[in-house]
Short mmCIF file of C-alpha atoms and ligand atoms in Angstrom, two decimals:
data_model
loop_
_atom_site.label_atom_id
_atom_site.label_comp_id
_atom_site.label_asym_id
_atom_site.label_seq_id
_atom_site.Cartn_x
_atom_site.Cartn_y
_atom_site.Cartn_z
CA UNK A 10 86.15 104.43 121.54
CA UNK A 11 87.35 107.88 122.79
CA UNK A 12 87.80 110.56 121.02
CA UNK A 13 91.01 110.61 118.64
CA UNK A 14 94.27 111.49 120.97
CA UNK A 15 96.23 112.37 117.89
CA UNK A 16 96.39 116.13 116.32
CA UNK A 17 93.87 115.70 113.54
CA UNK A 18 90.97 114.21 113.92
CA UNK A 19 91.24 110.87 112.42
CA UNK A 20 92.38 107.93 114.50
CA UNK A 21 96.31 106.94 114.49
CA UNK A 22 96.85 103.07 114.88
CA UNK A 23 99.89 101.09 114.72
CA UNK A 24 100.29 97.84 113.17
CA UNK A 25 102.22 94.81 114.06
CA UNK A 26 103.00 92.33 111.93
CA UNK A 27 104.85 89.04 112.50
CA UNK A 28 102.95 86.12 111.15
CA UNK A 29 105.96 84.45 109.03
CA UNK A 30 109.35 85.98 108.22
CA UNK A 31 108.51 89.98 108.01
CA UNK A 32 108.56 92.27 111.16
CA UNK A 33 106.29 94.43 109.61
CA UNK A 34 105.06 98.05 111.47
CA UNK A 35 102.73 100.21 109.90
CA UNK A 36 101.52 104.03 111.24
CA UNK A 37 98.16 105.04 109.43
CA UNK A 38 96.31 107.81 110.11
CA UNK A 39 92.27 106.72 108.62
CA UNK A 40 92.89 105.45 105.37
CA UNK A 41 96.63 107.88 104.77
CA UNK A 42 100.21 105.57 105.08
CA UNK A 43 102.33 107.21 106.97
CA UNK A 44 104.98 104.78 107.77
CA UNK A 45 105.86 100.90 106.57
CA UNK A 46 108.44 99.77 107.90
CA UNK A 47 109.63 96.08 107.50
CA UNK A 48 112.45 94.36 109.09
CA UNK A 49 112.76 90.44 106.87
CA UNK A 50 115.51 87.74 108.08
CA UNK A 51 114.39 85.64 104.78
CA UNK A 52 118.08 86.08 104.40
CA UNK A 53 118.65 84.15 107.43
CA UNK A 54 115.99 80.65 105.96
CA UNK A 55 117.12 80.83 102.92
CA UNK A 56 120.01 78.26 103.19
CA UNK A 57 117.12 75.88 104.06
CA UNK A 58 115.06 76.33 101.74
CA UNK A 59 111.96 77.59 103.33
CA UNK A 60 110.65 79.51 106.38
CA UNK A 61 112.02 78.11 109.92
CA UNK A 62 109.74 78.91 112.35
CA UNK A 63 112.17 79.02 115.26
CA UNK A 64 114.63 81.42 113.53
CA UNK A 65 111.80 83.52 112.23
CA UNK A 66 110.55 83.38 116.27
CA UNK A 67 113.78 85.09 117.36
CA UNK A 68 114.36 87.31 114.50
CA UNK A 69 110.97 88.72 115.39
CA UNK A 70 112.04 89.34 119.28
CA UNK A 71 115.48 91.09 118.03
CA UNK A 72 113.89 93.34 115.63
CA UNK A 73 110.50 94.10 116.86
CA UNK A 74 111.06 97.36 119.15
CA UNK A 75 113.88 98.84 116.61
CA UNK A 76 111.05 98.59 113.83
CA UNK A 77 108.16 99.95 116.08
CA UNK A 78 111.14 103.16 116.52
CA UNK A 79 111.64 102.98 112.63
CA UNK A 80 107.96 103.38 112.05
CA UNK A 81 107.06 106.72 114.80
CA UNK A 82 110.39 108.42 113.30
CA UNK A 83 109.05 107.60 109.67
CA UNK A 84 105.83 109.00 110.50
CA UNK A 85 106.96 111.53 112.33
CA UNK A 86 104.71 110.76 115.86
CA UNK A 87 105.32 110.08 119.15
CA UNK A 88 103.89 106.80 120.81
CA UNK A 89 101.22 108.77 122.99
CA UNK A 90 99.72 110.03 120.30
CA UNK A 91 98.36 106.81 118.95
CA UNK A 92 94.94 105.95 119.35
CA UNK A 93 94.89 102.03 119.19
CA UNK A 94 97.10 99.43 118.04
CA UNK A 95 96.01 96.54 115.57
CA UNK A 96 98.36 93.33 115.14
CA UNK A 97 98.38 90.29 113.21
CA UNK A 98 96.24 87.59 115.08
CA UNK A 99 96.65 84.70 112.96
CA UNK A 100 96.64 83.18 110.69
CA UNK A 101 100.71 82.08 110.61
CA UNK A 102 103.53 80.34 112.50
CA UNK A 103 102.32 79.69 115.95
CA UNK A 104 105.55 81.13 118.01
CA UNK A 105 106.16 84.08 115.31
CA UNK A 106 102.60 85.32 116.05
CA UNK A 107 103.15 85.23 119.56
CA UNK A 108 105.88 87.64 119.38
CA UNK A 109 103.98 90.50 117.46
CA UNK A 110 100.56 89.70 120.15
CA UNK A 111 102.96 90.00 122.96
CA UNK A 112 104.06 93.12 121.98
CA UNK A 113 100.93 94.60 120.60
CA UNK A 114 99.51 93.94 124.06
CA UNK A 115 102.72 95.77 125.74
CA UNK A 116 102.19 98.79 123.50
CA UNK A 117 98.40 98.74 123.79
CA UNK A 118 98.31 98.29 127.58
CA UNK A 119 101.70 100.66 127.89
CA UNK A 120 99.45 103.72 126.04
CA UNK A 121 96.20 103.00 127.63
CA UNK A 122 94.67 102.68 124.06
CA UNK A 123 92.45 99.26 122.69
CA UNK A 124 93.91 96.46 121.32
CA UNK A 125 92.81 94.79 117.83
CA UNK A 126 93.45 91.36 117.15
CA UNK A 127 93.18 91.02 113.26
CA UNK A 128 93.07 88.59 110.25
CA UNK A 129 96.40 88.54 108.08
CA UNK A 130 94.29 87.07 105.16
CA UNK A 131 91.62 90.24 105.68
CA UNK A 132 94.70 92.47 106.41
CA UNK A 133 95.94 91.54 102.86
CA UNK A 134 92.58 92.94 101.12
CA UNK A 135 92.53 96.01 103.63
CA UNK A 136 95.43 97.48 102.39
CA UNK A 137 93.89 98.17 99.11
CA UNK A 138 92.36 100.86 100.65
CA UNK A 139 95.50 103.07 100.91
CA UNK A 140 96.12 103.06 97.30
CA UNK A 141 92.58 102.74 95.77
CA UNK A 142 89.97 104.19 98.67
CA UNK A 143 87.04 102.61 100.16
CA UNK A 144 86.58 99.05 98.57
CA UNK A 145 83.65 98.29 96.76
CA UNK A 146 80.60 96.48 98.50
CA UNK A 147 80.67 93.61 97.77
CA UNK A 148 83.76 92.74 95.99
CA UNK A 149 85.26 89.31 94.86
CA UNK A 150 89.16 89.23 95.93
CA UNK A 151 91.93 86.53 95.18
CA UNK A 152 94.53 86.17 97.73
CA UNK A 153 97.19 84.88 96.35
CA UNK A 154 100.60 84.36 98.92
CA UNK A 155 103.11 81.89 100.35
CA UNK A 156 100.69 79.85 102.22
CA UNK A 157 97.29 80.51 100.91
CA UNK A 158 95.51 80.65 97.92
CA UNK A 159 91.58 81.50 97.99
CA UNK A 160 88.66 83.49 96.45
CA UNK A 161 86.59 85.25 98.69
CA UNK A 162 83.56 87.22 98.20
CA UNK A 163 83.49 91.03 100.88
CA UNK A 164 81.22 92.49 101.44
CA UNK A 165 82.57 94.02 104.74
CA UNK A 166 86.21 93.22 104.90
CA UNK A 167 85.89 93.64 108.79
CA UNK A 168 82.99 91.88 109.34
CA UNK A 169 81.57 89.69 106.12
CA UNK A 170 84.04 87.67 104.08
CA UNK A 171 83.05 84.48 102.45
CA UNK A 172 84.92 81.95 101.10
CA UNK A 173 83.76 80.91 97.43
CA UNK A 174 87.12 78.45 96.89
CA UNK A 175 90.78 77.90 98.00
CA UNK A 176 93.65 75.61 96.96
CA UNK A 177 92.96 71.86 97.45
CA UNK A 178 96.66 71.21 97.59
CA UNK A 179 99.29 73.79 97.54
CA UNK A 180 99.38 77.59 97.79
CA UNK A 181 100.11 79.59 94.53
CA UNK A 182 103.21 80.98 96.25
CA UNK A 183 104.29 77.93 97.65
CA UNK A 184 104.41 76.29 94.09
CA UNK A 185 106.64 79.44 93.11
CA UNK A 186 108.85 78.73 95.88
CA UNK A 187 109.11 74.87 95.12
CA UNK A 188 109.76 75.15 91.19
CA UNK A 189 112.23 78.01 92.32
CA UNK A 190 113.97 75.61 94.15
CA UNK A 191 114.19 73.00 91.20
CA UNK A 192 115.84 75.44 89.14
CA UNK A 193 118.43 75.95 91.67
CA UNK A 194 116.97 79.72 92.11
CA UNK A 195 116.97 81.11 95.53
CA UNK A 196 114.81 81.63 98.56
CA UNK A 197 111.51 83.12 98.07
CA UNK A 198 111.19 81.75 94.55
CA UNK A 199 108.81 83.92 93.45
CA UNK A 200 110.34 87.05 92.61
CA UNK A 201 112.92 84.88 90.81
CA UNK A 202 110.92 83.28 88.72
CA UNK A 203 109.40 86.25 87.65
CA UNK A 204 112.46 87.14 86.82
CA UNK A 205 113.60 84.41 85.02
CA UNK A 206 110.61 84.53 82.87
CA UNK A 207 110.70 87.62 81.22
CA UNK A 208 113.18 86.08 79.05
CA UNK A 209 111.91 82.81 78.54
CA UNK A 210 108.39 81.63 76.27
CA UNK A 211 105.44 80.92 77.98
CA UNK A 212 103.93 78.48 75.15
CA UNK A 213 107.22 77.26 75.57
CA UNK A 214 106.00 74.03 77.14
CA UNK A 215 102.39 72.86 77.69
CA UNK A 216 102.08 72.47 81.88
CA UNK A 217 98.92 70.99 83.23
CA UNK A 218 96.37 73.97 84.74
CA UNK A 219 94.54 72.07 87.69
CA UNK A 220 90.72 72.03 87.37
CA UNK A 221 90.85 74.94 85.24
CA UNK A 222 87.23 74.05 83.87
CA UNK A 223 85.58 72.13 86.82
CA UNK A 224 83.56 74.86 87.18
CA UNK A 225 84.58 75.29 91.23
CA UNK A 226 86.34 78.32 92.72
CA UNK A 227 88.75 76.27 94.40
CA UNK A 228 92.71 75.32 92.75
CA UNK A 229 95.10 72.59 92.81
CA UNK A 230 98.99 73.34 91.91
CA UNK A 231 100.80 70.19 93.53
CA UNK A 232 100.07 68.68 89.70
CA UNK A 233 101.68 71.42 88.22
CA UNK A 234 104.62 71.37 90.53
CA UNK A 235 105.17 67.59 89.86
CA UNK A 236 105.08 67.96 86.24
CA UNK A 237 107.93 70.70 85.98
CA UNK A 238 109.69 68.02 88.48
CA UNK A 239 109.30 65.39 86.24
CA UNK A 240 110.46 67.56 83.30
CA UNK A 241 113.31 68.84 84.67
CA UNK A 242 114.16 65.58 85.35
CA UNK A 243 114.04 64.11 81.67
CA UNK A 244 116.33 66.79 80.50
CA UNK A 245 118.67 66.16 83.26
CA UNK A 246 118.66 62.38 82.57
CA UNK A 247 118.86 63.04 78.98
CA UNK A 248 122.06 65.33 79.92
CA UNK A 249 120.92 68.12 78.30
CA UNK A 250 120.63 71.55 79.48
CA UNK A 251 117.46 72.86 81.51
CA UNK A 252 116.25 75.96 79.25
CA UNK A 253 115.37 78.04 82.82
CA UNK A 254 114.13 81.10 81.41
CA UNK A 255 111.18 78.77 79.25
CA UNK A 256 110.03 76.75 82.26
CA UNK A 257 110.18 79.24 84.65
CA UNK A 258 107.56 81.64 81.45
CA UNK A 259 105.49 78.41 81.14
CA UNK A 260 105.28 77.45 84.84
CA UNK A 261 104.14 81.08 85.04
CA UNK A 262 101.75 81.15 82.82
CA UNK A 263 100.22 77.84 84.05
CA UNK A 264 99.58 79.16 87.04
CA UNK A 265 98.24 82.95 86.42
CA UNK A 266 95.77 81.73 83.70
CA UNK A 267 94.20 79.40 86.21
CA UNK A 268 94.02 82.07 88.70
CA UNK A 269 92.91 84.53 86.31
CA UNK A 270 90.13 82.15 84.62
CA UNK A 271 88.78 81.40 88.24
CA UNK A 272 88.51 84.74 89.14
CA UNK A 273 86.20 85.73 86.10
CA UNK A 274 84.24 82.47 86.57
CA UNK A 275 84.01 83.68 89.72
CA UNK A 276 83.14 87.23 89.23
CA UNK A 277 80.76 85.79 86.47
CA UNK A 278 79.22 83.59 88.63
CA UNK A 279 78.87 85.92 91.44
CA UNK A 280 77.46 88.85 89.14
CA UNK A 281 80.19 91.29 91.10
CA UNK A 282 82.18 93.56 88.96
CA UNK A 283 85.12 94.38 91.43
CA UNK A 284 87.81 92.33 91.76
CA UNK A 285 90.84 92.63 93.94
CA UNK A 286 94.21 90.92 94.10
CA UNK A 287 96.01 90.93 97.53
CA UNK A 288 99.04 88.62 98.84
CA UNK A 289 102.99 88.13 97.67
CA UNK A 290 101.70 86.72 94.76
CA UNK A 291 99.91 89.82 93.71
CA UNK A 292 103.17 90.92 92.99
CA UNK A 293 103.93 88.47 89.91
CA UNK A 294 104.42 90.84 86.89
CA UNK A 295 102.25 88.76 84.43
CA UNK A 296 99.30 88.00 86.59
CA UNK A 297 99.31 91.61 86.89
CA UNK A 298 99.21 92.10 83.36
CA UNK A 299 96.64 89.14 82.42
CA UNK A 300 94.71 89.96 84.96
CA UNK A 301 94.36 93.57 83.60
CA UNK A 302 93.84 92.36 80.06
CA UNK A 303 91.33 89.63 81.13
CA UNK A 304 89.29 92.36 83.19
CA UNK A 305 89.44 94.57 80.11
CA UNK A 306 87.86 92.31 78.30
CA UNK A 307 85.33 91.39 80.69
CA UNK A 308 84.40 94.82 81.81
CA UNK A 309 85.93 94.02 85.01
CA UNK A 310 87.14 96.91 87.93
CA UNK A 311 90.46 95.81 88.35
CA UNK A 312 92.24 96.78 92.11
CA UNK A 313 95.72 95.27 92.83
CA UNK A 314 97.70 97.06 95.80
CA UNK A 315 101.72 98.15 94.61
CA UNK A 316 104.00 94.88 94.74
CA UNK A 317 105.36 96.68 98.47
CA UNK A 318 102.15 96.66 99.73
CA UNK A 319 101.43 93.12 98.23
CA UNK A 320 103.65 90.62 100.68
CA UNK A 321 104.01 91.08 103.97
CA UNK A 322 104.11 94.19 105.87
CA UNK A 323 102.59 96.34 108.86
CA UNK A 324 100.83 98.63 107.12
CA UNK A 325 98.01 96.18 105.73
CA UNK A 326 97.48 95.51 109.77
CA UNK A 327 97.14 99.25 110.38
CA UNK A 328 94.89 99.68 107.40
CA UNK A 329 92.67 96.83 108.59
CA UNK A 330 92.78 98.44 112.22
CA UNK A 331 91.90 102.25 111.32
CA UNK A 332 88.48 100.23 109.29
CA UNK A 333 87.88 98.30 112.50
CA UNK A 334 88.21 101.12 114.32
CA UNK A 335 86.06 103.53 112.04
CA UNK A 336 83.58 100.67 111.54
CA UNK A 337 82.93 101.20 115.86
CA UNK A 338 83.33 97.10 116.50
CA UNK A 339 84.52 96.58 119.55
CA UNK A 340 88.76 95.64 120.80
CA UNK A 341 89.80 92.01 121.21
CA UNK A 342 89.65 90.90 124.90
CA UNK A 343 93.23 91.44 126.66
CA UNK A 344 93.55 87.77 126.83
CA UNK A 345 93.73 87.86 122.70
CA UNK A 346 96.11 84.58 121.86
CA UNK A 347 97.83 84.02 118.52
CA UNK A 348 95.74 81.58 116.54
CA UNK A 349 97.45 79.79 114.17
CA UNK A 350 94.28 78.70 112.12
CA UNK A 351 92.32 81.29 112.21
CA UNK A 352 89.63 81.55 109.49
CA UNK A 353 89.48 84.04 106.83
CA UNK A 354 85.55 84.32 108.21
CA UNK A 355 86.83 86.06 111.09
CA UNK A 356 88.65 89.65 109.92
CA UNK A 357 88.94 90.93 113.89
CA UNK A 358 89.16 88.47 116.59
CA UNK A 359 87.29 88.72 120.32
CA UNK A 360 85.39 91.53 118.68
CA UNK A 361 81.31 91.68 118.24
CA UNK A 362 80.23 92.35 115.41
CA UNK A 363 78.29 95.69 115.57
CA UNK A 364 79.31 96.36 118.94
CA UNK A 365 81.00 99.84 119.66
CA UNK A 366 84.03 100.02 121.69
O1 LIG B 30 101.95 87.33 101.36
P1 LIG B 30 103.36 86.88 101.49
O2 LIG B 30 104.45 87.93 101.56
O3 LIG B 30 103.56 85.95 102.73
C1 LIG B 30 102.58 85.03 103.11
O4 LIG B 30 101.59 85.44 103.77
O5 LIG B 30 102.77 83.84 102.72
O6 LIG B 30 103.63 85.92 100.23
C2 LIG B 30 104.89 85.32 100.05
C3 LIG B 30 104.83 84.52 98.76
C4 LIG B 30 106.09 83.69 98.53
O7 LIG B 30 105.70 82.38 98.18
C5 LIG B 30 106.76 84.41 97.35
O8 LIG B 30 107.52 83.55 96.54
C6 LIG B 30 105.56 84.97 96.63
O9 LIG B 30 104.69 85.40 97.65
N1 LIG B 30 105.92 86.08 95.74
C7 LIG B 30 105.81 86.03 94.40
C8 LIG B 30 106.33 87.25 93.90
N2 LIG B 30 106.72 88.02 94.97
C9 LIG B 30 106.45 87.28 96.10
N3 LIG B 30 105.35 85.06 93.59
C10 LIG B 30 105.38 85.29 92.26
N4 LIG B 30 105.89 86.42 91.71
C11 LIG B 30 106.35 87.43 92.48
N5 LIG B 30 106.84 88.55 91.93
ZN1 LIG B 31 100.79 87.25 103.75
#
């Protein structure tokens, strides 16, 4: 690519993100933050429940160019001095992405500058790198958020991720969301229940933890969610009270010791000594703290991004740009298309690997 048209010498790049609910917008310049800026209309789904991908479609249109403003008077730059611009390729909702490519494409065509197409899953690893530095080569890393749940192993979070397990059923964040939901809590659960838990007991009740010990990489929470279902339900039908605070500590805990057990197993197994937790879940309070005390013990390099820079937002898709862009690989084609699907194998899409811009 051409030299840096910013006034250092490290690259600018803007990132667009707009895979589910968040506008997100980030402004890095290499591996330094210089502006987040997230616009969410989760107040908007919440009535229903979940996510509507229509409403989250339009949201993104109306808030998309105030938030791209928001981020160049946060980070104090002008558009023209950007050097490329990164968004969110897949994977997400289908018409949501299409809003944040169509723009990225404006922007990038607009400024004369190349256009990334990158992975929201690899995006969520990236943006490590802002708080912690380079990652570690190769690292193991759970990602942990609303829709998925897998362990990967990186060696090159822009060109070499491989799966090593994922959820058979439902995403970690998802099963937040539902049990949420059964205790009348509101829209995204998982906050709540964190919440809610720090005043409840997480021995409180003994939840099932989905092939725990099968000795895979991969995790199952639909069992879990059924049993807190079915739980709830006895009390109810028994007419007694639902003790929220002590299901919401033992759901919890059900859930963070399986991810925390896989990911040892799975640095164990691996013989890598890095670990890194990315995604909304990332944020949870008390797999922040097992995870720390299980590392500990294992002698374990912990790296979990701040709870900000854990769910959505733009600056994990400028972070993952500026490394595409320092790594030399080559732009997405200007035909880039959202792709719902895409693979976590594929961190930049339309790009060869090795190739320099
Ligand atoms: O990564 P993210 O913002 O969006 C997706 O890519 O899905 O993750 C959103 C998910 C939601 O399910 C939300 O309930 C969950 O992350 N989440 C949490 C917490 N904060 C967000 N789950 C547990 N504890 C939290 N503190
Ligand atoms: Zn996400």
């Amino acid at each position: 690519m051409t030299a840096a048209r910013s006034p250092g010498s490290v690259p600018l790049v803007l990132g667009i993100e707009t895979s589910c609910d968040e506008t997100g917008v980030g402004i890095v310049a290499g591996n330094r933050l210089l502006a987040d800026a997230v616009a969410s209309s989760v107040s908007e789904h919440a009535r229903f429940g979940g996510v509507v991908p229509e409403v989250a479609s339009r949201a993104h249109l109306e808030a998309l160019v105030p938030t791209v403003h928001r981020a160049l008077a946060d980070a104090g730059v002008q558009a023209r001095h950007l050097d490329a611009v990164a968004v969110t390729a897949g994977p997400g909702l289908p018409g949501a992405l299409m809003v944040g490519v169509a723009a990225a494409k404006a922007y990038a065509l607009g400024l004369g500058v190349p256009l990334y197409g990158v992975n929201h899953l690899a995006a969520h690893v990236a943006v490590d790198t802002v708080a912690h530095g380079a990652l570690p080569a190769p690292c193991v890393a759970l990602l942990v958020s609303g829709g998925h749940s897998s362990l990967l192993l990186i060696a090159d979070v822009t060109a070499d991720i491989r799966p090593l397990g994922a959820t058979v059923d439902d995403a970690a964040g998802e099963a937040f969301d539902k049990v949420a939901r059964l205790l009348g809590l509101p829209f995204p659960g998982g906050p709540y229940v964190d919440a809610a838990a720090r005043d409840g007991a997480a021995d409180a009740i003994a939840f099932p933890r989905g092939k725990a010990d099968d000795g895979t990489s991969d995790f199952s929470f639909s069992g879990l969610k059924t049993a807190v279902a079915r739980w709830v339900e006895a009390r109810h039908r028994a007419g007694e009270p639902v003790p929220m605070a002590d299901v919401a500590a033992s759901f919890q805990e059900a859930v963070v010791d399986v991810l925390t057990r896989k990911c040892m197993d799975a640095c164990r197994r691996t013989g890598v000594d890095d670990l890194l937790i990315g995604g909304g879940v990332a944020a949870n309070s008390r797999l922040r703290a097992l995870a720390e005390q299980r590392c500990a013990q294992a002698g374990i390099r912990l790296r979990v991004p701040r709870p900000g820079l854990c769910t959505d937002n733009g600056a994990m898709v400028a972070v993952l740009g500026a490394l595409v862009v320092a790594a030399g690989r080559a732009p997405s084609a200007p035909d880039l298309g959202a792709d719902s699907g895409l693979p976590v194998t594929v961190p930049v899409v339309g790009a060869v690997a090795g190739a320099v811009a």
